[in-house]
PDB file of N, CA and C in Angstrom:
ATOM      1  N   MET V  28     -51.416  -0.390 -46.040  1.00  0.00           N
ATOM      2  CA  MET V  28     -50.685   0.689 -45.397  1.00  0.00           C
ATOM      3  C   MET V  28     -51.690   1.637 -44.745  1.00  0.00           C
ATOM      4  N   GLN V  29     -51.333   2.105 -43.565  1.00  0.00           N
ATOM      5  CA  GLN V  29     -52.102   3.130 -42.874  1.00  0.00           C
ATOM      6  C   GLN V  29     -51.220   4.362 -42.762  1.00  0.00           C
ATOM      7  N   GLU V  30     -51.839   5.533 -42.880  1.00  0.00           N
ATOM      8  CA  GLU V  30     -51.045   6.753 -42.772  1.00  0.00           C
ATOM      9  C   GLU V  30     -51.891   7.914 -42.278  1.00  0.00           C
ATOM     10  N   GLY V  31     -51.175   8.898 -41.735  1.00  0.00           N
ATOM     11  CA  GLY V  31     -51.845  10.085 -41.234  1.00  0.00           C
ATOM     12  C   GLY V  31     -50.997  11.318 -41.433  1.00  0.00           C
ATOM     13  N   ASN V  32     -51.663  12.436 -41.675  1.00  0.00           N
ATOM     14  CA  ASN V  32     -50.987  13.727 -41.760  1.00  0.00           C
ATOM     15  C   ASN V  32     -50.689  14.213 -40.352  1.00  0.00           C
ATOM     16  N   VAL V  33     -49.457  14.638 -40.132  1.00  0.00           N
ATOM     17  CA  VAL V  33     -49.052  15.205 -38.853  1.00  0.00           C
ATOM     18  C   VAL V  33     -49.112  16.717 -38.988  1.00  0.00           C
ATOM     19  N   LEU V  34     -49.877  17.352 -38.104  1.00  0.00           N
ATOM     20  CA  LEU V  34     -50.088  18.792 -38.169  1.00  0.00           C
ATOM     21  C   LEU V  34     -49.622  19.456 -36.882  1.00  0.00           C
ATOM     22  N   ARG V  35     -49.117  20.661 -37.012  1.00  0.00           N
ATOM     23  CA  ARG V  35     -48.787  21.499 -35.846  1.00  0.00           C
ATOM     24  C   ARG V  35     -49.597  22.777 -36.015  1.00  0.00           C
ATOM     25  N   ASN V  36     -50.507  22.988 -35.085  1.00  0.00           N
ATOM     26  CA  ASN V  36     -51.412  24.143 -35.180  1.00  0.00           C
ATOM     27  C   ASN V  36     -52.070  24.208 -36.560  1.00  0.00           C
ATOM     28  N   LYS V  37     -52.520  23.046 -37.032  1.00  0.00           N
ATOM     29  CA  LYS V  37     -53.236  22.888 -38.313  1.00  0.00           C
ATOM     30  C   LYS V  37     -52.351  23.088 -39.550  1.00  0.00           C
ATOM     31  N   LYS V  38     -51.047  23.194 -39.372  1.00  0.00           N
ATOM     32  CA  LYS V  38     -50.106  23.331 -40.490  1.00  0.00           C
ATOM     33  C   LYS V  38     -49.425  21.979 -40.727  1.00  0.00           C
ATOM     34  N   GLN V  39     -49.378  21.553 -41.987  1.00  0.00           N
ATOM     35  CA  GLN V  39     -48.774  20.263 -42.336  1.00  0.00           C
ATOM     36  C   GLN V  39     -47.309  20.209 -41.932  1.00  0.00           C
ATOM     37  N   VAL V  40     -46.972  19.198 -41.145  1.00  0.00           N
ATOM     38  CA  VAL V  40     -45.591  18.990 -40.694  1.00  0.00           C
ATOM     39  C   VAL V  40     -44.968  17.805 -41.421  1.00  0.00           C
ATOM     40  N   GLY V  41     -45.749  16.751 -41.606  1.00  0.00           N
ATOM     41  CA  GLY V  41     -45.227  15.547 -42.234  1.00  0.00           C
ATOM     42  C   GLY V  41     -46.287  14.468 -42.287  1.00  0.00           C
ATOM     43  N   VAL V  42     -45.832  13.234 -42.551  1.00  0.00           N
ATOM     44  CA  VAL V  42     -46.726  12.082 -42.648  1.00  0.00           C
ATOM     45  C   VAL V  42     -46.132  10.937 -41.842  1.00  0.00           C
ATOM     46  N   ILE V  43     -46.998  10.276 -41.070  1.00  0.00           N
ATOM     47  CA  ILE V  43     -46.602   9.076 -40.350  1.00  0.00           C
ATOM     48  C   ILE V  43     -47.315   7.888 -40.992  1.00  0.00           C
ATOM     49  N   ARG V  44     -46.598   6.770 -41.114  1.00  0.00           N
ATOM     50  CA  ARG V  44     -47.150   5.594 -41.786  1.00  0.00           C
ATOM     51  C   ARG V  44     -46.809   4.314 -41.022  1.00  0.00           C
ATOM     52  N   ARG V  45     -47.654   3.301 -41.252  1.00  0.00           N
ATOM     53  CA  ARG V  45     -47.321   1.933 -40.855  1.00  0.00           C
ATOM     54  C   ARG V  45     -47.591   1.079 -42.074  1.00  0.00           C
ATOM     55  N   ASN V  46     -46.533   0.402 -42.563  1.00  0.00           N
ATOM     56  CA  ASN V  46     -46.717  -0.404 -43.763  1.00  0.00           C
ATOM     57  C   ASN V  46     -47.309  -1.771 -43.401  1.00  0.00           C
ATOM     58  N   ASP V  47     -47.559  -2.575 -44.398  1.00  0.00           N
ATOM     59  CA  ASP V  47     -48.196  -3.869 -44.192  1.00  0.00           C
ATOM     60  C   ASP V  47     -47.327  -4.847 -43.402  1.00  0.00           C
ATOM     61  N   GLU V  48     -46.037  -4.578 -43.314  1.00  0.00           N
ATOM     62  CA  GLU V  48     -45.126  -5.422 -42.526  1.00  0.00           C
ATOM     63  C   GLU V  48     -45.023  -4.934 -41.081  1.00  0.00           C
ATOM     64  N   GLY V  49     -45.698  -3.839 -40.752  1.00  0.00           N
ATOM     65  CA  GLY V  49     -45.676  -3.313 -39.389  1.00  0.00           C
ATOM     66  C   GLY V  49     -44.535  -2.363 -39.101  1.00  0.00           C
ATOM     67  N   VAL V  50     -43.862  -1.868 -40.140  1.00  0.00           N
ATOM     68  CA  VAL V  50     -42.764  -0.924 -39.963  1.00  0.00           C
ATOM     69  C   VAL V  50     -43.341   0.495 -39.998  1.00  0.00           C
ATOM     70  N   TYR V  51     -42.941   1.298 -39.029  1.00  0.00           N
ATOM     71  CA  TYR V  51     -43.406   2.675 -38.917  1.00  0.00           C
ATOM     72  C   TYR V  51     -42.407   3.608 -39.588  1.00  0.00           C
ATOM     73  N   SER V  52     -42.939   4.687 -40.177  1.00  0.00           N
ATOM     74  CA  SER V  52     -42.060   5.705 -40.751  1.00  0.00           C
ATOM     75  C   SER V  52     -42.680   7.076 -40.520  1.00  0.00           C
ATOM     76  N   PHE V  53     -41.818   8.041 -40.433  1.00  0.00           N
ATOM     77  CA  PHE V  53     -42.243   9.443 -40.354  1.00  0.00           C
ATOM     78  C   PHE V  53     -41.326  10.242 -41.250  1.00  0.00           C
ATOM     79  N   GLN V  54     -41.925  11.142 -42.016  1.00  0.00           N
ATOM     80  CA  GLN V  54     -41.132  12.017 -42.876  1.00  0.00           C
ATOM     81  C   GLN V  54     -41.711  13.425 -42.818  1.00  0.00           C
ATOM     82  N   TYR V  55     -40.814  14.381 -42.631  1.00  0.00           N
ATOM     83  CA  TYR V  55     -41.218  15.780 -42.641  1.00  0.00           C
ATOM     84  C   TYR V  55     -41.638  16.187 -44.038  1.00  0.00           C
ATOM     85  N   ASP V  56     -42.615  17.064 -44.113  1.00  0.00           N
ATOM     86  CA  ASP V  56     -43.080  17.636 -45.362  1.00  0.00           C
ATOM     87  C   ASP V  56     -41.997  18.552 -45.943  1.00  0.00           C
ATOM     88  N   GLU V  57     -41.811  18.490 -47.232  1.00  0.00           N
ATOM     89  CA  GLU V  57     -40.782  19.289 -47.913  1.00  0.00           C
ATOM     90  C   GLU V  57     -40.970  20.796 -47.672  1.00  0.00           C
ATOM     91  N   HIS V  58     -42.208  21.266 -47.729  1.00  0.00           N
ATOM     92  CA  HIS V  58     -42.481  22.696 -47.509  1.00  0.00           C
ATOM     93  C   HIS V  58     -42.207  23.093 -46.062  1.00  0.00           C
ATOM     94  N   TYR V  59     -42.497  22.194 -45.143  1.00  0.00           N
ATOM     95  CA  TYR V  59     -42.220  22.466 -43.728  1.00  0.00           C
ATOM     96  C   TYR V  59     -40.715  22.624 -43.515  1.00  0.00           C
ATOM     97  N   LEU V  60     -39.934  21.768 -44.161  1.00  0.00           N
ATOM     98  CA  LEU V  60     -38.474  21.841 -44.021  1.00  0.00           C
ATOM     99  C   LEU V  60     -37.900  23.136 -44.600  1.00  0.00           C
ATOM    100  N   LEU V  61     -38.542  23.683 -45.625  1.00  0.00           N
ATOM    101  CA  LEU V  61     -38.047  24.911 -46.262  1.00  0.00           C
ATOM    102  C   LEU V  61     -38.379  26.166 -45.462  1.00  0.00           C
ATOM    103  N   ASP V  62     -39.351  26.081 -44.574  1.00  0.00           N
ATOM    104  CA  ASP V  62     -39.764  27.226 -43.762  1.00  0.00           C
ATOM    105  C   ASP V  62     -38.754  27.451 -42.642  1.00  0.00           C
ATOM    106  N   LYS V  63     -38.122  28.619 -42.624  1.00  0.00           N
ATOM    107  CA  LYS V  63     -37.088  28.923 -41.627  1.00  0.00           C
ATOM    108  C   LYS V  63     -37.638  28.969 -40.208  1.00  0.00           C
ATOM    109  N   GLU V  64     -38.941  29.113 -40.045  1.00  0.00           N
ATOM    110  CA  GLU V  64     -39.581  29.150 -38.725  1.00  0.00           C
ATOM    111  C   GLU V  64     -39.886  27.753 -38.179  1.00  0.00           C
ATOM    112  N   SER V  65     -39.753  26.724 -39.006  1.00  0.00           N
ATOM    113  CA  SER V  65     -40.104  25.362 -38.597  1.00  0.00           C
ATOM    114  C   SER V  65     -39.177  24.844 -37.512  1.00  0.00           C
ATOM    115  N   LYS V  66     -39.766  24.091 -36.616  1.00  0.00           N
ATOM    116  CA  LYS V  66     -39.019  23.452 -35.527  1.00  0.00           C
ATOM    117  C   LYS V  66     -39.341  21.964 -35.532  1.00  0.00           C
ATOM    118  N   PRO V  67     -38.420  21.135 -35.071  1.00  0.00           N
ATOM    119  CA  PRO V  67     -38.711  19.703 -34.989  1.00  0.00           C
ATOM    120  C   PRO V  67     -39.855  19.449 -34.014  1.00  0.00           C
ATOM    121  N   ILE V  68     -40.602  18.380 -34.256  1.00  0.00           N
ATOM    122  CA  ILE V  68     -41.693  18.049 -33.347  1.00  0.00           C
ATOM    123  C   ILE V  68     -41.187  17.366 -32.082  1.00  0.00           C
ATOM    124  N   SER V  69     -39.958  16.864 -32.132  1.00  0.00           N
ATOM    125  CA  SER V  69     -39.371  16.161 -30.996  1.00  0.00           C
ATOM    126  C   SER V  69     -37.847  16.182 -31.126  1.00  0.00           C
ATOM    127  N   VAL V  70     -37.151  16.141 -30.000  1.00  0.00           N
ATOM    128  CA  VAL V  70     -35.684  16.070 -30.074  1.00  0.00           C
ATOM    129  C   VAL V  70     -35.243  14.762 -30.717  1.00  0.00           C
ATOM    130  N   ASN V  71     -36.090  13.736 -30.643  1.00  0.00           N
ATOM    131  CA  ASN V  71     -35.763  12.449 -31.250  1.00  0.00           C
ATOM    132  C   ASN V  71     -36.144  12.380 -32.728  1.00  0.00           C
ATOM    133  N   LEU V  72     -36.793  13.437 -33.221  1.00  0.00           N
ATOM    134  CA  LEU V  72     -37.157  13.527 -34.635  1.00  0.00           C
ATOM    135  C   LEU V  72     -36.694  14.881 -35.171  1.00  0.00           C
ATOM    136  N   PRO V  73     -35.366  15.073 -35.273  1.00  0.00           N
ATOM    137  CA  PRO V  73     -34.837  16.359 -35.733  1.00  0.00           C
ATOM    138  C   PRO V  73     -35.224  16.629 -37.184  1.00  0.00           C
ATOM    139  N   LEU V  74     -35.233  17.893 -37.553  1.00  0.00           N
ATOM    140  CA  LEU V  74     -35.563  18.259 -38.931  1.00  0.00           C
ATOM    141  C   LEU V  74     -34.563  17.615 -39.889  1.00  0.00           C
ATOM    142  N   GLN V  75     -35.076  16.842 -40.821  1.00  0.00           N
ATOM    143  CA  GLN V  75     -34.237  16.224 -41.856  1.00  0.00           C
ATOM    144  C   GLN V  75     -35.132  15.764 -42.991  1.00  0.00           C
ATOM    145  N   LYS V  76     -34.545  15.669 -44.166  1.00  0.00           N
ATOM    146  CA  LYS V  76     -35.283  15.233 -45.349  1.00  0.00           C
ATOM    147  C   LYS V  76     -35.493  13.719 -45.352  1.00  0.00           C
ATOM    148  N   GLU V  77     -34.534  12.978 -44.783  1.00  0.00           N
ATOM    149  CA  GLU V  77     -34.598  11.524 -44.795  1.00  0.00           C
ATOM    150  C   GLU V  77     -35.745  11.009 -43.922  1.00  0.00           C
ATOM    151  N   VAL V  78     -36.245   9.842 -44.281  1.00  0.00           N
ATOM    152  CA  VAL V  78     -37.345   9.189 -43.573  1.00  0.00           C
ATOM    153  C   VAL V  78     -36.834   8.542 -42.289  1.00  0.00           C
ATOM    154  N   PHE V  79     -37.561   8.723 -41.211  1.00  0.00           N
ATOM    155  CA  PHE V  79     -37.296   8.002 -39.959  1.00  0.00           C
ATOM    156  C   PHE V  79     -38.057   6.682 -40.039  1.00  0.00           C
ATOM    157  N   GLN V  80     -37.425   5.585 -39.616  1.00  0.00           N
ATOM    158  CA  GLN V  80     -38.098   4.287 -39.607  1.00  0.00           C
ATOM    159  C   GLN V  80     -37.896   3.613 -38.266  1.00  0.00           C
ATOM    160  N   SER V  81     -38.893   2.796 -37.890  1.00  0.00           N
ATOM    161  CA  SER V  81     -38.833   2.102 -36.609  1.00  0.00           C
ATOM    162  C   SER V  81     -39.719   0.866 -36.650  1.00  0.00           C
ATOM    163  N   ALA V  82     -39.320  -0.140 -35.898  1.00  0.00           N
ATOM    164  CA  ALA V  82     -40.145  -1.338 -35.746  1.00  0.00           C
ATOM    165  C   ALA V  82     -41.267  -1.091 -34.740  1.00  0.00           C
ATOM    166  N   TYR V  83     -41.195   0.012 -34.008  1.00  0.00           N
ATOM    167  CA  TYR V  83     -42.174   0.357 -32.977  1.00  0.00           C
ATOM    168  C   TYR V  83     -42.698   1.763 -33.228  1.00  0.00           C
ATOM    169  N   LEU V  84     -43.896   2.031 -32.721  1.00  0.00           N
ATOM    170  CA  LEU V  84     -44.445   3.380 -32.824  1.00  0.00           C
ATOM    171  C   LEU V  84     -43.502   4.341 -32.111  1.00  0.00           C
ATOM    172  N   PHE V  85     -43.132   5.408 -32.777  1.00  0.00           N
ATOM    173  CA  PHE V  85     -42.202   6.385 -32.212  1.00  0.00           C
ATOM    174  C   PHE V  85     -42.733   6.879 -30.865  1.00  0.00           C
ATOM    175  N   PRO V  86     -41.881   6.949 -29.837  1.00  0.00           N
ATOM    176  CA  PRO V  86     -42.335   7.383 -28.506  1.00  0.00           C
ATOM    177  C   PRO V  86     -43.080   8.713 -28.513  1.00  0.00           C
ATOM    178  N   PHE V  87     -42.649   9.665 -29.332  1.00  0.00           N
ATOM    179  CA  PHE V  87     -43.337  10.951 -29.386  1.00  0.00           C
ATOM    180  C   PHE V  87     -44.815  10.770 -29.708  1.00  0.00           C
ATOM    181  N   PHE V  88     -45.111   9.928 -30.702  1.00  0.00           N
ATOM    182  CA  PHE V  88     -46.498   9.720 -31.116  1.00  0.00           C
ATOM    183  C   PHE V  88     -47.251   8.862 -30.104  1.00  0.00           C
ATOM    184  N   TYR V  89     -46.571   7.910 -29.507  1.00  0.00           N
ATOM    185  CA  TYR V  89     -47.207   7.068 -28.491  1.00  0.00           C
ATOM    186  C   TYR V  89     -47.702   7.925 -27.324  1.00  0.00           C
ATOM    187  N   GLN V  90     -46.952   8.955 -26.986  1.00  0.00           N
ATOM    188  CA  GLN V  90     -47.318   9.815 -25.865  1.00  0.00           C
ATOM    189  C   GLN V  90     -48.570  10.649 -26.135  1.00  0.00           C
ATOM    190  N   LEU V  91     -49.029  10.701 -27.377  1.00  0.00           N
ATOM    191  CA  LEU V  91     -50.267  11.411 -27.702  1.00  0.00           C
ATOM    192  C   LEU V  91     -51.507  10.583 -27.375  1.00  0.00           C
ATOM    193  N   LEU V  92     -51.318   9.306 -27.054  1.00  0.00           N
ATOM    194  CA  LEU V  92     -52.437   8.405 -26.831  1.00  0.00           C
ATOM    195  C   LEU V  92     -52.951   8.449 -25.393  1.00  0.00           C
ATOM    196  N   ALA V  93     -54.253   8.271 -25.258  1.00  0.00           N
ATOM    197  CA  ALA V  93     -54.882   8.189 -23.941  1.00  0.00           C
ATOM    198  C   ALA V  93     -54.535   6.853 -23.286  1.00  0.00           C
ATOM    199  N   GLU V  94     -54.683   6.824 -21.979  1.00  0.00           N
ATOM    200  CA  GLU V  94     -54.403   5.609 -21.211  1.00  0.00           C
ATOM    201  C   GLU V  94     -55.609   5.245 -20.357  1.00  0.00           C
ATOM    202  N   GLY V  95     -55.543   4.081 -19.744  1.00  0.00           N
ATOM    203  CA  GLY V  95     -56.544   3.663 -18.761  1.00  0.00           C
ATOM    204  C   GLY V  95     -57.943   3.527 -19.327  1.00  0.00           C
ATOM    205  N   SER V  96     -58.914   4.024 -18.563  1.00  0.00           N
ATOM    206  CA  SER V  96     -60.321   3.855 -18.945  1.00  0.00           C
ATOM    207  C   SER V  96     -60.653   4.600 -20.233  1.00  0.00           C
ATOM    208  N   LEU V  97     -59.990   5.728 -20.502  1.00  0.00           N
ATOM    209  CA  LEU V  97     -60.232   6.451 -21.744  1.00  0.00           C
ATOM    210  C   LEU V  97     -59.749   5.627 -22.947  1.00  0.00           C
ATOM    211  N   LYS V  98     -58.631   4.948 -22.785  1.00  0.00           N
ATOM    212  CA  LYS V  98     -58.129   4.057 -23.845  1.00  0.00           C
ATOM    213  C   LYS V  98     -59.155   2.967 -24.129  1.00  0.00           C
ATOM    214  N   GLU V  99     -59.666   2.355 -23.095  1.00  0.00           N
ATOM    215  CA  GLU V  99     -60.663   1.289 -23.252  1.00  0.00           C
ATOM    216  C   GLU V  99     -61.910   1.808 -23.955  1.00  0.00           C
ATOM    217  N   LEU V 100     -62.356   2.986 -23.565  1.00  0.00           N
ATOM    218  CA  LEU V 100     -63.529   3.594 -24.178  1.00  0.00           C
ATOM    219  C   LEU V 100     -63.288   3.883 -25.658  1.00  0.00           C
ATOM    220  N   GLN V 101     -62.128   4.431 -25.986  1.00  0.00           N
ATOM    221  CA  GLN V 101     -61.802   4.718 -27.389  1.00  0.00           C
ATOM    222  C   GLN V 101     -61.774   3.445 -28.228  1.00  0.00           C
ATOM    223  N   CYS V 102     -61.166   2.405 -27.692  1.00  0.00           N
ATOM    224  CA  CYS V 102     -61.068   1.141 -28.432  1.00  0.00           C
ATOM    225  C   CYS V 102     -62.456   0.551 -28.677  1.00  0.00           C
ATOM    226  N   LYS V 103     -63.304   0.629 -27.673  1.00  0.00           N
ATOM    227  CA  LYS V 103     -64.665   0.116 -27.815  1.00  0.00           C
ATOM    228  C   LYS V 103     -65.441   0.951 -28.828  1.00  0.00           C
ATOM    229  N   GLU V 104     -65.351   2.264 -28.710  1.00  0.00           N
ATOM    230  CA  GLU V 104     -66.091   3.160 -29.589  1.00  0.00           C
ATOM    231  C   GLU V 104     -65.672   3.026 -31.054  1.00  0.00           C
ATOM    232  N   HIS V 105     -64.372   2.886 -31.289  1.00  0.00           N
ATOM    233  CA  HIS V 105     -63.853   2.817 -32.668  1.00  0.00           C
ATOM    234  C   HIS V 105     -63.621   1.389 -33.146  1.00  0.00           C
ATOM    235  N   LYS V 106     -63.951   0.415 -32.293  1.00  0.00           N
ATOM    236  CA  LYS V 106     -63.766  -1.007 -32.632  1.00  0.00           C
ATOM    237  C   LYS V 106     -62.315  -1.299 -33.029  1.00  0.00           C
ATOM    238  N   ILE V 107     -61.405  -0.888 -32.130  1.00  0.00           N
ATOM    239  CA  ILE V 107     -59.967  -1.050 -32.343  1.00  0.00           C
ATOM    240  C   ILE V 107     -59.431  -2.022 -31.292  1.00  0.00           C
ATOM    241  N   ASP V 108     -58.580  -2.929 -31.686  1.00  0.00           N
ATOM    242  CA  ASP V 108     -57.903  -3.815 -30.744  1.00  0.00           C
ATOM    243  C   ASP V 108     -57.104  -2.976 -29.758  1.00  0.00           C
ATOM    244  N   VAL V 109     -57.136  -3.317 -28.477  1.00  0.00           N
ATOM    245  CA  VAL V 109     -56.444  -2.516 -27.454  1.00  0.00           C
ATOM    246  C   VAL V 109     -54.934  -2.480 -27.669  1.00  0.00           C
ATOM    247  N   ASP V 110     -54.396  -3.409 -28.444  1.00  0.00           N
ATOM    248  CA  ASP V 110     -52.961  -3.430 -28.716  1.00  0.00           C
ATOM    249  C   ASP V 110     -52.588  -2.718 -30.011  1.00  0.00           C
ATOM    250  N   ASP V 111     -53.565  -2.174 -30.726  1.00  0.00           N
ATOM    251  CA  ASP V 111     -53.308  -1.511 -32.004  1.00  0.00           C
ATOM    252  C   ASP V 111     -53.186   0.002 -31.783  1.00  0.00           C
ATOM    253  N   ASP V 112     -52.036   0.404 -31.276  1.00  0.00           N
ATOM    254  CA  ASP V 112     -51.810   1.814 -30.948  1.00  0.00           C
ATOM    255  C   ASP V 112     -51.842   2.717 -32.174  1.00  0.00           C
ATOM    256  N   PHE V 113     -51.378   2.226 -33.310  1.00  0.00           N
ATOM    257  CA  PHE V 113     -51.336   3.094 -34.489  1.00  0.00           C
ATOM    258  C   PHE V 113     -52.740   3.424 -34.986  1.00  0.00           C
ATOM    259  N   SER V 114     -53.607   2.429 -35.053  1.00  0.00           N
ATOM    260  CA  SER V 114     -54.989   2.706 -35.474  1.00  0.00           C
ATOM    261  C   SER V 114     -55.647   3.666 -34.503  1.00  0.00           C
ATOM    262  N   ARG V 115     -55.386   3.499 -33.228  1.00  0.00           N
ATOM    263  CA  ARG V 115     -55.951   4.390 -32.215  1.00  0.00           C
ATOM    264  C   ARG V 115     -55.430   5.815 -32.406  1.00  0.00           C
ATOM    265  N   LEU V 116     -54.133   5.937 -32.728  1.00  0.00           N
ATOM    266  CA  LEU V 116     -53.548   7.255 -32.998  1.00  0.00           C
ATOM    267  C   LEU V 116     -54.278   7.931 -34.155  1.00  0.00           C
ATOM    268  N   LEU V 117     -54.487   7.188 -35.232  1.00  0.00           N
ATOM    269  CA  LEU V 117     -55.139   7.762 -36.410  1.00  0.00           C
ATOM    270  C   LEU V 117     -56.594   8.138 -36.146  1.00  0.00           C
ATOM    271  N   LYS V 118     -57.268   7.375 -35.298  1.00  0.00           N
ATOM    272  CA  LYS V 118     -58.690   7.609 -35.033  1.00  0.00           C
ATOM    273  C   LYS V 118     -58.954   8.648 -33.946  1.00  0.00           C
ATOM    274  N   THR V 119     -57.980   8.868 -33.050  1.00  0.00           N
ATOM    275  CA  THR V 119     -58.280   9.693 -31.876  1.00  0.00           C
ATOM    276  C   THR V 119     -57.407  10.934 -31.712  1.00  0.00           C
ATOM    277  N   ALA V 120     -56.357  11.085 -32.480  1.00  0.00           N
ATOM    278  CA  ALA V 120     -55.438  12.212 -32.259  1.00  0.00           C
ATOM    279  C   ALA V 120     -55.723  13.407 -33.169  1.00  0.00           C
ATOM    280  N   LYS V 121     -56.916  13.447 -33.729  1.00  0.00           N
ATOM    281  CA  LYS V 121     -57.279  14.586 -34.572  1.00  0.00           C
ATOM    282  C   LYS V 121     -57.629  15.809 -33.725  1.00  0.00           C
ATOM    283  N   ASP V 122     -58.162  15.570 -32.555  1.00  0.00           N
ATOM    284  CA  ASP V 122     -58.598  16.646 -31.663  1.00  0.00           C
ATOM    285  C   ASP V 122     -58.126  16.354 -30.247  1.00  0.00           C
ATOM    286  N   ASP V 123     -58.103  17.382 -29.446  1.00  0.00           N
ATOM    287  CA  ASP V 123     -57.871  17.239 -28.006  1.00  0.00           C
ATOM    288  C   ASP V 123     -56.586  16.515 -27.633  1.00  0.00           C
ATOM    289  N   THR V 124     -55.511  16.791 -28.337  1.00  0.00           N
ATOM    290  CA  THR V 124     -54.219  16.243 -27.930  1.00  0.00           C
ATOM    291  C   THR V 124     -53.532  17.263 -27.028  1.00  0.00           C
ATOM    292  N   ILE V 125     -52.587  16.777 -26.256  1.00  0.00           N
ATOM    293  CA  ILE V 125     -51.801  17.676 -25.427  1.00  0.00           C
ATOM    294  C   ILE V 125     -50.761  18.321 -26.337  1.00  0.00           C
ATOM    295  N   GLY V 126     -50.686  19.621 -26.336  1.00  0.00           N
ATOM    296  CA  GLY V 126     -49.735  20.322 -27.185  1.00  0.00           C
ATOM    297  C   GLY V 126     -50.331  20.695 -28.524  1.00  0.00           C
ATOM    298  N   SER V 127     -49.471  21.015 -29.463  1.00  0.00           N
ATOM    299  CA  SER V 127     -49.904  21.579 -30.745  1.00  0.00           C
ATOM    300  C   SER V 127     -49.989  20.556 -31.871  1.00  0.00           C
ATOM    301  N   ILE V 128     -49.610  19.304 -31.615  1.00  0.00           N
ATOM    302  CA  ILE V 128     -49.573  18.288 -32.672  1.00  0.00           C
ATOM    303  C   ILE V 128     -50.882  17.510 -32.720  1.00  0.00           C
ATOM    304  N   THR V 129     -51.426  17.373 -33.927  1.00  0.00           N
ATOM    305  CA  THR V 129     -52.588  16.524 -34.167  1.00  0.00           C
ATOM    306  C   THR V 129     -52.291  15.624 -35.360  1.00  0.00           C
ATOM    307  N   ILE V 130     -53.072  14.565 -35.469  1.00  0.00           N
ATOM    308  CA  ILE V 130     -52.913  13.601 -36.574  1.00  0.00           C
ATOM    309  C   ILE V 130     -54.258  13.463 -37.277  1.00  0.00           C
ATOM    310  N   GLU V 131     -54.261  13.577 -38.587  1.00  0.00           N
ATOM    311  CA  GLU V 131     -55.467  13.365 -39.369  1.00  0.00           C
ATOM    312  C   GLU V 131     -55.264  12.152 -40.267  1.00  0.00           C
ATOM    313  N   GLU V 132     -56.108  11.165 -40.080  1.00  0.00           N
ATOM    314  CA  GLU V 132     -56.000   9.939 -40.859  1.00  0.00           C
ATOM    315  C   GLU V 132     -56.163  10.221 -42.340  1.00  0.00           C
ATOM    316  N   ILE V 133     -55.314   9.609 -43.154  1.00  0.00           N
ATOM    317  CA  ILE V 133     -55.438   9.662 -44.619  1.00  0.00           C
ATOM    318  C   ILE V 133     -56.165   8.401 -45.032  1.00  0.00           C
ATOM    319  N   LYS V 134     -57.307   8.582 -45.662  1.00  0.00           N
ATOM    320  CA  LYS V 134     -58.121   7.405 -46.050  1.00  0.00           C
ATOM    321  C   LYS V 134     -57.981   7.114 -47.512  1.00  0.00           C
TER     322      LYS V 134
END
């Protein structure tokens, strides 16, 4: 299993995972859900206690990934298969993402 902490402005929002069967999941952090100031990270991922599951990387998270020559450079630098978007997300979305969301790999 691979997983990463999802942060908004360095505050824990939830955890994204890919299990050994290739199924993706995202779940909001319990404390984040209790905070009245919390907002969903995406209209497709509304605030809820239940786990979101998908056979594909959620579009919101996919949009955090670089494309083109930067994608190629990242894959080469981190020794990641160009088709392994989730590993790339965990390795590259800790810094310099568009917007307030970052991902920190859980090792």
